[in-house]
Tab-separated table of C-alpha atoms and ligand atoms in Angstrom:
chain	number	residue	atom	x	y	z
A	1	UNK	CA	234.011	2.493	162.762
A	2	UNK	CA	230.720	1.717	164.491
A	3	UNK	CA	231.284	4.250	167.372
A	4	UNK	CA	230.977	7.451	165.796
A	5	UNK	CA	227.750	10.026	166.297
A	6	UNK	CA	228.713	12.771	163.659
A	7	UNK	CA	229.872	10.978	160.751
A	8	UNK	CA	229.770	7.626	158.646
A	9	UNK	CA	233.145	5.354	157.455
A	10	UNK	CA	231.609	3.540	154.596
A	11	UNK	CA	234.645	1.234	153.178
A	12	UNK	CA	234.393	-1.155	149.370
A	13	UNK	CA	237.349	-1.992	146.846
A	14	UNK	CA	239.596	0.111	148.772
A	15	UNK	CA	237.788	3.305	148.996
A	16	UNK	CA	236.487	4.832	152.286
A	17	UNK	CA	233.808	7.258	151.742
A	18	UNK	CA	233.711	9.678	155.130
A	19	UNK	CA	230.109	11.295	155.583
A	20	UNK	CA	229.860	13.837	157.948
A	21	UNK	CA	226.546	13.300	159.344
A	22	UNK	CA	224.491	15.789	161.259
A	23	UNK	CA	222.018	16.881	158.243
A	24	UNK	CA	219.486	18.495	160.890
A	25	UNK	CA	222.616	21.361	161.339
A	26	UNK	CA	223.589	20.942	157.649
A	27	UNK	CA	226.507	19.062	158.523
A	28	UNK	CA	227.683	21.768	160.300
A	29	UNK	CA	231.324	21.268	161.987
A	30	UNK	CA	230.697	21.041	165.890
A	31	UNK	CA	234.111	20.163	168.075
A	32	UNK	CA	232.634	16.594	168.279
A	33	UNK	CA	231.931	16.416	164.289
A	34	UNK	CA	235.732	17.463	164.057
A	35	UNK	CA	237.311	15.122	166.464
A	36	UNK	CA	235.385	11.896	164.805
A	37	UNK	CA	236.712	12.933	161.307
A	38	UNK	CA	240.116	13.471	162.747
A	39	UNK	CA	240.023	9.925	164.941
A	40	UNK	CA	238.664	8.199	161.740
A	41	UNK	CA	241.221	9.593	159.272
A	42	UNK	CA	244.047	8.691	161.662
A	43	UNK	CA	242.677	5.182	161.877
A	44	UNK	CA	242.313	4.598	157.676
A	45	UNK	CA	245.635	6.005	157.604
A	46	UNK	CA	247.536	2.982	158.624
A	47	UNK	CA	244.507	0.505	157.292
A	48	UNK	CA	245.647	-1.066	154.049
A	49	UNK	CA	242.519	-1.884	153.131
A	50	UNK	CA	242.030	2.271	152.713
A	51	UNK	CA	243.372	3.226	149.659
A	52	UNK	CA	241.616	6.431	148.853
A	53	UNK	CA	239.351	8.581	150.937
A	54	UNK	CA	235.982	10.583	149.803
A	55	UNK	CA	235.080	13.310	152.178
A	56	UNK	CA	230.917	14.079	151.514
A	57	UNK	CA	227.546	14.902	153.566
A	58	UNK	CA	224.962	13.473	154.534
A	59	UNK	CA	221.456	13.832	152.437
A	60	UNK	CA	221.400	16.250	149.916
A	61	UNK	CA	221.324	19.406	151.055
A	62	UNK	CA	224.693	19.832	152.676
A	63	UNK	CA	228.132	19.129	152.036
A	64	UNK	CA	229.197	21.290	155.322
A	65	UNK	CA	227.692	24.574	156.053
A	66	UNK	CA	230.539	25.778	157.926
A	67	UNK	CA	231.765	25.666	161.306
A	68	UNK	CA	229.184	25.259	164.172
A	69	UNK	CA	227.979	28.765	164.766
A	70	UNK	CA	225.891	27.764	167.963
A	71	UNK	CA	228.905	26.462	169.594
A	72	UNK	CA	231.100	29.283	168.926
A	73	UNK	CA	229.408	32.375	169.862
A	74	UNK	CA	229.856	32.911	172.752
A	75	UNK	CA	233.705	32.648	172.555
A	76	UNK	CA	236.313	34.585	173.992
A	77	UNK	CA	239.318	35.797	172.083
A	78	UNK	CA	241.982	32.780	173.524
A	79	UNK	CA	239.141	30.298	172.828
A	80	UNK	CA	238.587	31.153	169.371
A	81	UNK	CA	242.087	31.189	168.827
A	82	UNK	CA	241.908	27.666	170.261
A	83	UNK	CA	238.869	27.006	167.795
A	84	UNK	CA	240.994	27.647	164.791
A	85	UNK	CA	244.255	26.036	165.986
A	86	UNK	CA	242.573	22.583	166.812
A	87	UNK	CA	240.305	22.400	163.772
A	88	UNK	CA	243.368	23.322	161.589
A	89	UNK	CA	245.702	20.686	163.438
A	90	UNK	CA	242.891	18.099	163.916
A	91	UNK	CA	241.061	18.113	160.576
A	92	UNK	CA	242.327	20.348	157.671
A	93	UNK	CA	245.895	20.384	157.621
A	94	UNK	CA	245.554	16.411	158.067
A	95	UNK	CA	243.537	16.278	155.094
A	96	UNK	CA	245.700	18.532	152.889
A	97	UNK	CA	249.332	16.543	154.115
A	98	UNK	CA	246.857	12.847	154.120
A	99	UNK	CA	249.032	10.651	152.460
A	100	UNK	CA	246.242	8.770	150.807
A	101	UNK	CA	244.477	11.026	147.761
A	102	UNK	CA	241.148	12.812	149.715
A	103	UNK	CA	238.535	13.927	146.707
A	104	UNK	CA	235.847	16.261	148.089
A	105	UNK	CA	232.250	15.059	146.844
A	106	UNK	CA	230.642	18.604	147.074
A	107	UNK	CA	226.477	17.618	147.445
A	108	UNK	CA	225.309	20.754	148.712
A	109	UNK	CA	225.801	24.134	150.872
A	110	UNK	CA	229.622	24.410	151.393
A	111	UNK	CA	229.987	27.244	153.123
A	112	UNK	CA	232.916	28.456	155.494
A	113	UNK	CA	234.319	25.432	157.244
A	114	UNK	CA	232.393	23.650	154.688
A	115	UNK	CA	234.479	25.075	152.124
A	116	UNK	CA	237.615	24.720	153.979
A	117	UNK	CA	237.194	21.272	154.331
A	118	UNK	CA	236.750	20.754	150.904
A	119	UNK	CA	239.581	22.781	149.807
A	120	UNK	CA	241.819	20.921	152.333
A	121	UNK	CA	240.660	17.706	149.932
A	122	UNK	CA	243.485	16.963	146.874
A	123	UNK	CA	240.378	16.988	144.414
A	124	UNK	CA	236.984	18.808	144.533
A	125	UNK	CA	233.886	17.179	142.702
A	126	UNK	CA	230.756	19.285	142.940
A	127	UNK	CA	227.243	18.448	141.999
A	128	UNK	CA	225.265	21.005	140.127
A	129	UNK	CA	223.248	21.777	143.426
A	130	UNK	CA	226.194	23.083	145.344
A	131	UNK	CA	226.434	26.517	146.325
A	132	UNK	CA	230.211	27.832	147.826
A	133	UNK	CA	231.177	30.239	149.505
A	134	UNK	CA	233.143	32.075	152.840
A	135	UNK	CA	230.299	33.637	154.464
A	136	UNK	CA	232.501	34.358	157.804
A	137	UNK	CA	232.612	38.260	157.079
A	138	UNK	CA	228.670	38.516	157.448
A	139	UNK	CA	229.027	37.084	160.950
A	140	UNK	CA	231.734	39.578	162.296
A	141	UNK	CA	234.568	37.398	162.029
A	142	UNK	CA	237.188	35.433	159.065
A	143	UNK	CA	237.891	32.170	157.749
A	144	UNK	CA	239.432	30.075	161.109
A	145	UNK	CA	239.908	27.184	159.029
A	146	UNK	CA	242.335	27.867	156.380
A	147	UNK	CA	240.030	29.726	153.529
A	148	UNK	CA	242.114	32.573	153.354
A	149	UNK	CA	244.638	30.758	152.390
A	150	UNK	CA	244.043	28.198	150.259
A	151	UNK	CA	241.333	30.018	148.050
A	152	UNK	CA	243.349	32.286	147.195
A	153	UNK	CA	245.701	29.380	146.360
A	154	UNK	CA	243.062	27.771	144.225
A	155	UNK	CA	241.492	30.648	142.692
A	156	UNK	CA	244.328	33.509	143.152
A	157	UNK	CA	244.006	36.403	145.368
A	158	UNK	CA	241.638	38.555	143.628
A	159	UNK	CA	239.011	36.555	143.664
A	160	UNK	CA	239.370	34.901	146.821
A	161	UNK	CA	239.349	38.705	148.048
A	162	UNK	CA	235.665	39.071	146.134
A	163	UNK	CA	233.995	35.965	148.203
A	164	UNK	CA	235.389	36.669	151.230
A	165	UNK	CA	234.440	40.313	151.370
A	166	UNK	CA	231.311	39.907	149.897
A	167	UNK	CA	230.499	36.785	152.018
A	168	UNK	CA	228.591	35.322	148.970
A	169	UNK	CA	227.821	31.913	147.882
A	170	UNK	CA	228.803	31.079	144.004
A	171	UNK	CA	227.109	28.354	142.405
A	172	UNK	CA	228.899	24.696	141.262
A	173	UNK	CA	229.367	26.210	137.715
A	174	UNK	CA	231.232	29.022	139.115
A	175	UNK	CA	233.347	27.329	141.085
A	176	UNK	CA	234.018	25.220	137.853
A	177	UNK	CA	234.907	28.235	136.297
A	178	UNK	CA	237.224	29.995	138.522
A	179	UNK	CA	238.673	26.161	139.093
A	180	UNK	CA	237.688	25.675	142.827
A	181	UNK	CA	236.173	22.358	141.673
A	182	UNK	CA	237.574	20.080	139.345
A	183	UNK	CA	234.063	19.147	137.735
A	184	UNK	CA	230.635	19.726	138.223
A	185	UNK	CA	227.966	16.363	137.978
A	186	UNK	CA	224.511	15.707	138.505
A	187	UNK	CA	224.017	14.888	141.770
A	188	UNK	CA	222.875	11.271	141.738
A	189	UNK	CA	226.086	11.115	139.466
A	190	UNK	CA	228.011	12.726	141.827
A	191	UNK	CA	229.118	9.559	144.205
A	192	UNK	CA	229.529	7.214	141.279
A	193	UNK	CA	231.766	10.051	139.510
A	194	UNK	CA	233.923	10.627	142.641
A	195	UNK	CA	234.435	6.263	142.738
A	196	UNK	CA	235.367	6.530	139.543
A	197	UNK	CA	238.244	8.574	139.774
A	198	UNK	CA	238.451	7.177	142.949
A	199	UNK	CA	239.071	3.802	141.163
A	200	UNK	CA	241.269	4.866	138.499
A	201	UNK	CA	243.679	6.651	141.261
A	202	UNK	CA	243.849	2.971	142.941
A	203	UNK	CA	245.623	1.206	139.549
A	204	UNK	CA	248.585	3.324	140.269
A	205	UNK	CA	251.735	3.157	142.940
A	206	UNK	CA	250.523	4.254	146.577
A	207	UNK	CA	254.644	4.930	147.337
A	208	UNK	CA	254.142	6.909	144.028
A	209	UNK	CA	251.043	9.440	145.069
A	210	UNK	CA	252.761	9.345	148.854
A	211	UNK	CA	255.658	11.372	146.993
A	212	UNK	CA	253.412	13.624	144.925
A	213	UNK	CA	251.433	14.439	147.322
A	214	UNK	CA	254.375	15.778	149.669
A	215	UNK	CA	255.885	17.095	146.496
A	216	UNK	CA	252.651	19.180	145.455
A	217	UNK	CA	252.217	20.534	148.766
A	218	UNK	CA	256.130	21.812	149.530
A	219	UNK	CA	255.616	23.978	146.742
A	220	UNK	CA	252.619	25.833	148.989
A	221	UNK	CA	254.673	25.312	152.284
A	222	UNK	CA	256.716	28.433	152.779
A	223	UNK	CA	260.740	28.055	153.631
A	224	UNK	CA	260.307	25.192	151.674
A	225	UNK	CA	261.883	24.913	148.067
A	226	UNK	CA	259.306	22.719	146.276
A	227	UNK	CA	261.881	21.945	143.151
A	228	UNK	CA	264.063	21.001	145.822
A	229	UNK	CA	261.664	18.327	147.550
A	230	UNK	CA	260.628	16.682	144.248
A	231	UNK	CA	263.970	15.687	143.314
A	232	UNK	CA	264.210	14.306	147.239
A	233	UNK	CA	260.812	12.377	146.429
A	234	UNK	CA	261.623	11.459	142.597
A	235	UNK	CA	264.939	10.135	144.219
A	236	UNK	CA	263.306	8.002	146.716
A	237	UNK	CA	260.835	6.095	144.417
A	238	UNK	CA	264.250	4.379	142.583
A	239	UNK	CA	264.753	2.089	145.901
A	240	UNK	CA	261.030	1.135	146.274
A	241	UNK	CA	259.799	-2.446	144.976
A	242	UNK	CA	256.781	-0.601	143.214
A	243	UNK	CA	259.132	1.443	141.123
A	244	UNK	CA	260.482	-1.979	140.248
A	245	UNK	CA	256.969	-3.433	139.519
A	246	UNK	CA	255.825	-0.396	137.382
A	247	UNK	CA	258.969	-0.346	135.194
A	248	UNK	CA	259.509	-3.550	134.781
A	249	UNK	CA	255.533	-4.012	133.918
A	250	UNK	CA	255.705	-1.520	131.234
A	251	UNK	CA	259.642	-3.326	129.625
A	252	UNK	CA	257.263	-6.921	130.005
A	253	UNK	CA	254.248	-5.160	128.423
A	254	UNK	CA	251.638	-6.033	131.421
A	255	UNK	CA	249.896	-3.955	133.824
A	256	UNK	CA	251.771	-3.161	137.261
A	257	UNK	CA	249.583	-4.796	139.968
A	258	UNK	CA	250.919	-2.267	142.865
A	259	UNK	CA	248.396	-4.008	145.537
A	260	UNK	CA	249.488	-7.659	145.970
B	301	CAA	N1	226.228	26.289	162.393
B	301	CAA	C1	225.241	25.874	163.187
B	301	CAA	N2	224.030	25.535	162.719
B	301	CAA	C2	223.815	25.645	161.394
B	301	CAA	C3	224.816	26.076	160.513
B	301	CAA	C4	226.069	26.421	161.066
B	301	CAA	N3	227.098	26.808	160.305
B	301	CAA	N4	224.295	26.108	159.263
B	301	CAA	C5	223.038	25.695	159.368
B	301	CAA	N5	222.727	25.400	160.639
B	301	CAA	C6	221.457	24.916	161.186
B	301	CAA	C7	220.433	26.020	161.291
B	301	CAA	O1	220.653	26.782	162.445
B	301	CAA	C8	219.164	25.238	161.340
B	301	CAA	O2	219.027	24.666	162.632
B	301	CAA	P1	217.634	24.783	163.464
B	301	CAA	O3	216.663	24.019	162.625
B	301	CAA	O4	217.988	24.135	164.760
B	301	CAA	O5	217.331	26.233	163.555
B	301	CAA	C9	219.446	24.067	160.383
B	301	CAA	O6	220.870	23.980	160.300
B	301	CAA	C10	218.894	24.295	158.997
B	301	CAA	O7	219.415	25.518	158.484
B	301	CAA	P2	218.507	26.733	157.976
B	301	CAA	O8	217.170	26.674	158.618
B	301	CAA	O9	219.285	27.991	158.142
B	301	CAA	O10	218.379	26.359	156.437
B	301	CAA	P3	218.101	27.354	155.225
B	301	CAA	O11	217.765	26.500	154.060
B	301	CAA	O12	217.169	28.432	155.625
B	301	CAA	O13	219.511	28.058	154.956
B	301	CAA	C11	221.919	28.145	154.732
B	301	CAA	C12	220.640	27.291	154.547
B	301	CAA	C13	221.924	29.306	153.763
B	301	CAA	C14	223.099	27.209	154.447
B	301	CAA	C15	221.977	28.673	156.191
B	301	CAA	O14	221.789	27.566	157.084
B	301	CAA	C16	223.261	29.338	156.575
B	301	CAA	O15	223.500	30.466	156.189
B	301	CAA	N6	224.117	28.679	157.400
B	301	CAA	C17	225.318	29.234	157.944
B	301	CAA	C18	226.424	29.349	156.898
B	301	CAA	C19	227.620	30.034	157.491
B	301	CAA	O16	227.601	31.184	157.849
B	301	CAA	N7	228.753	29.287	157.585
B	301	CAA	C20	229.978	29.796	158.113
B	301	CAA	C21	230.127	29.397	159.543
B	301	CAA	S1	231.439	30.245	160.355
B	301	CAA	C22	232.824	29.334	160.032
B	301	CAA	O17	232.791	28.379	159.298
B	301	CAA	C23	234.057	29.812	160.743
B	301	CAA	C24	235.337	29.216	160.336
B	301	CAA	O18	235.831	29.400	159.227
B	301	CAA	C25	236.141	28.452	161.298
């Protein structure tokens, strides 16, 4: 992981915590930024070792403010087209179809991209510091990155209409409220929070979370019946050996060791 100029792999007791690391830009989402995330997510995905994945920023200012205005703006129409396609198919519709569990440790500013990075995350924890929002409208253009999409997924459509159109930032309790975030810590508790979820995730079946994950998601893919695909995927799990480790752990009365 030692090649990388934008971000940090930081990897202990099977969980990889991803910085993205230009603090001077706030973290801020430059091509570059988005093809080391992508390069380093496709690597931990086969790595055994990786179990779970934390997606944060460096120092404490930033999560991600967005995607890198300085690079953009001088676009034409195909290339921001291009802009949106790649960063979707590079970084956040890996993250949301990752088959390991990606939680979102929210430190700062996460604003546009910022935000639609962590929304692409399975689980959002936000430190009281944090400030959301999808500021895109203010600078003459939309969310590129998925945010009109999946906020209104997490939050419904009203509200997702509010922040977008007003372009404004809500704070971490906010977010709590309207359930883009799944809780709201201190920041100095906010890595030790995210590992320990992170931790309790990694006692259960990886073949199991693999399933729920796709199951979860068909249900937001459209043309796709999501009742449908989680009978597929509870099907499945009957011919794995950790199906055969959990049950029979629970019949012996010991805990399942899914990692041998
Ligand atoms: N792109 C490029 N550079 C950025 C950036 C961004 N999104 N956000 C911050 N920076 C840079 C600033 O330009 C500044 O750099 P310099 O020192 O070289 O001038 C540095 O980071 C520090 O930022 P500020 O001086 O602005 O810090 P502040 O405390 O005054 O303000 C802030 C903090 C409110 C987060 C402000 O930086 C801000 O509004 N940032 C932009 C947020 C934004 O609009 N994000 C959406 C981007 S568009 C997008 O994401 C499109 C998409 O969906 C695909």
């Amino acid at each position: 992981f030692l090649m990388y100029e934008n971000i940090s792999v930081n990897l202990s007791a099977g969980i990889a915590v991803l910085t993205i690391n230009r603090p001077k830009q706030l973290n801020a989402l430059n091509k570059r930024t988005i093809e080391e995330a992508h390069a380093a997510l496709k690597e931990m995905e086969s790595d055994n070792e990786v179990a779970v994945v934390i997606l944060t920023g460096a120092e404490e200012k930033a999560f991600v403010a967005g995607a890198d205005i300085k690079e953009f703006a001088d676009f034409t129409i195909a290339q921001g087209g291009a802009l949106a396609k790649n960063g979707q198919d590079l970084l956040f519709t890996l993250v949301e179809h990752y088959p390991k569990p990606v939680i979102a440790a929210v430190n700062g500013f996460a604003l546009g991209g910022g935000l639609e990075l962590a929304m692409s995350a399975h689980i959002r924890i936000a430190s009281s510091n944090a400030k959301m929002g999808l500021p895109e409208v203010s600078l003459g253009v939309i969310p590129g990155y998925g945010g009109t999409q999946r906020l209104a997924q997490l939050v419904g459509k009203g509200k997702a209409n509010e922040l977008i159109f007003t372009a404004g930032m809500i704070s971490a309790d906010e977010a709590f409220r309207c359930g883009l975030v799944n809780a709201v810590v201190e920041q100095d508790a906010l890595m030790e929070t995210a590992m320990k979820m992170a931790s309790k995730i990694l006692r259960n079946s990886p073949m199991a979370i693999r399933a729920a994950i796709r199951a979860v998601n068909a249900g937001y893919t459209s043309g796709v019946n999501g009742y449908e695909v989680e009978i597929e995927e509870f099907a499945k799990c009957f011919g794995t050996e950790e199906f055969k480790e959990g049950t029979n752990a629970f019949i012996e009365k010991r805990k399942a060791n899914f990692r041998k």
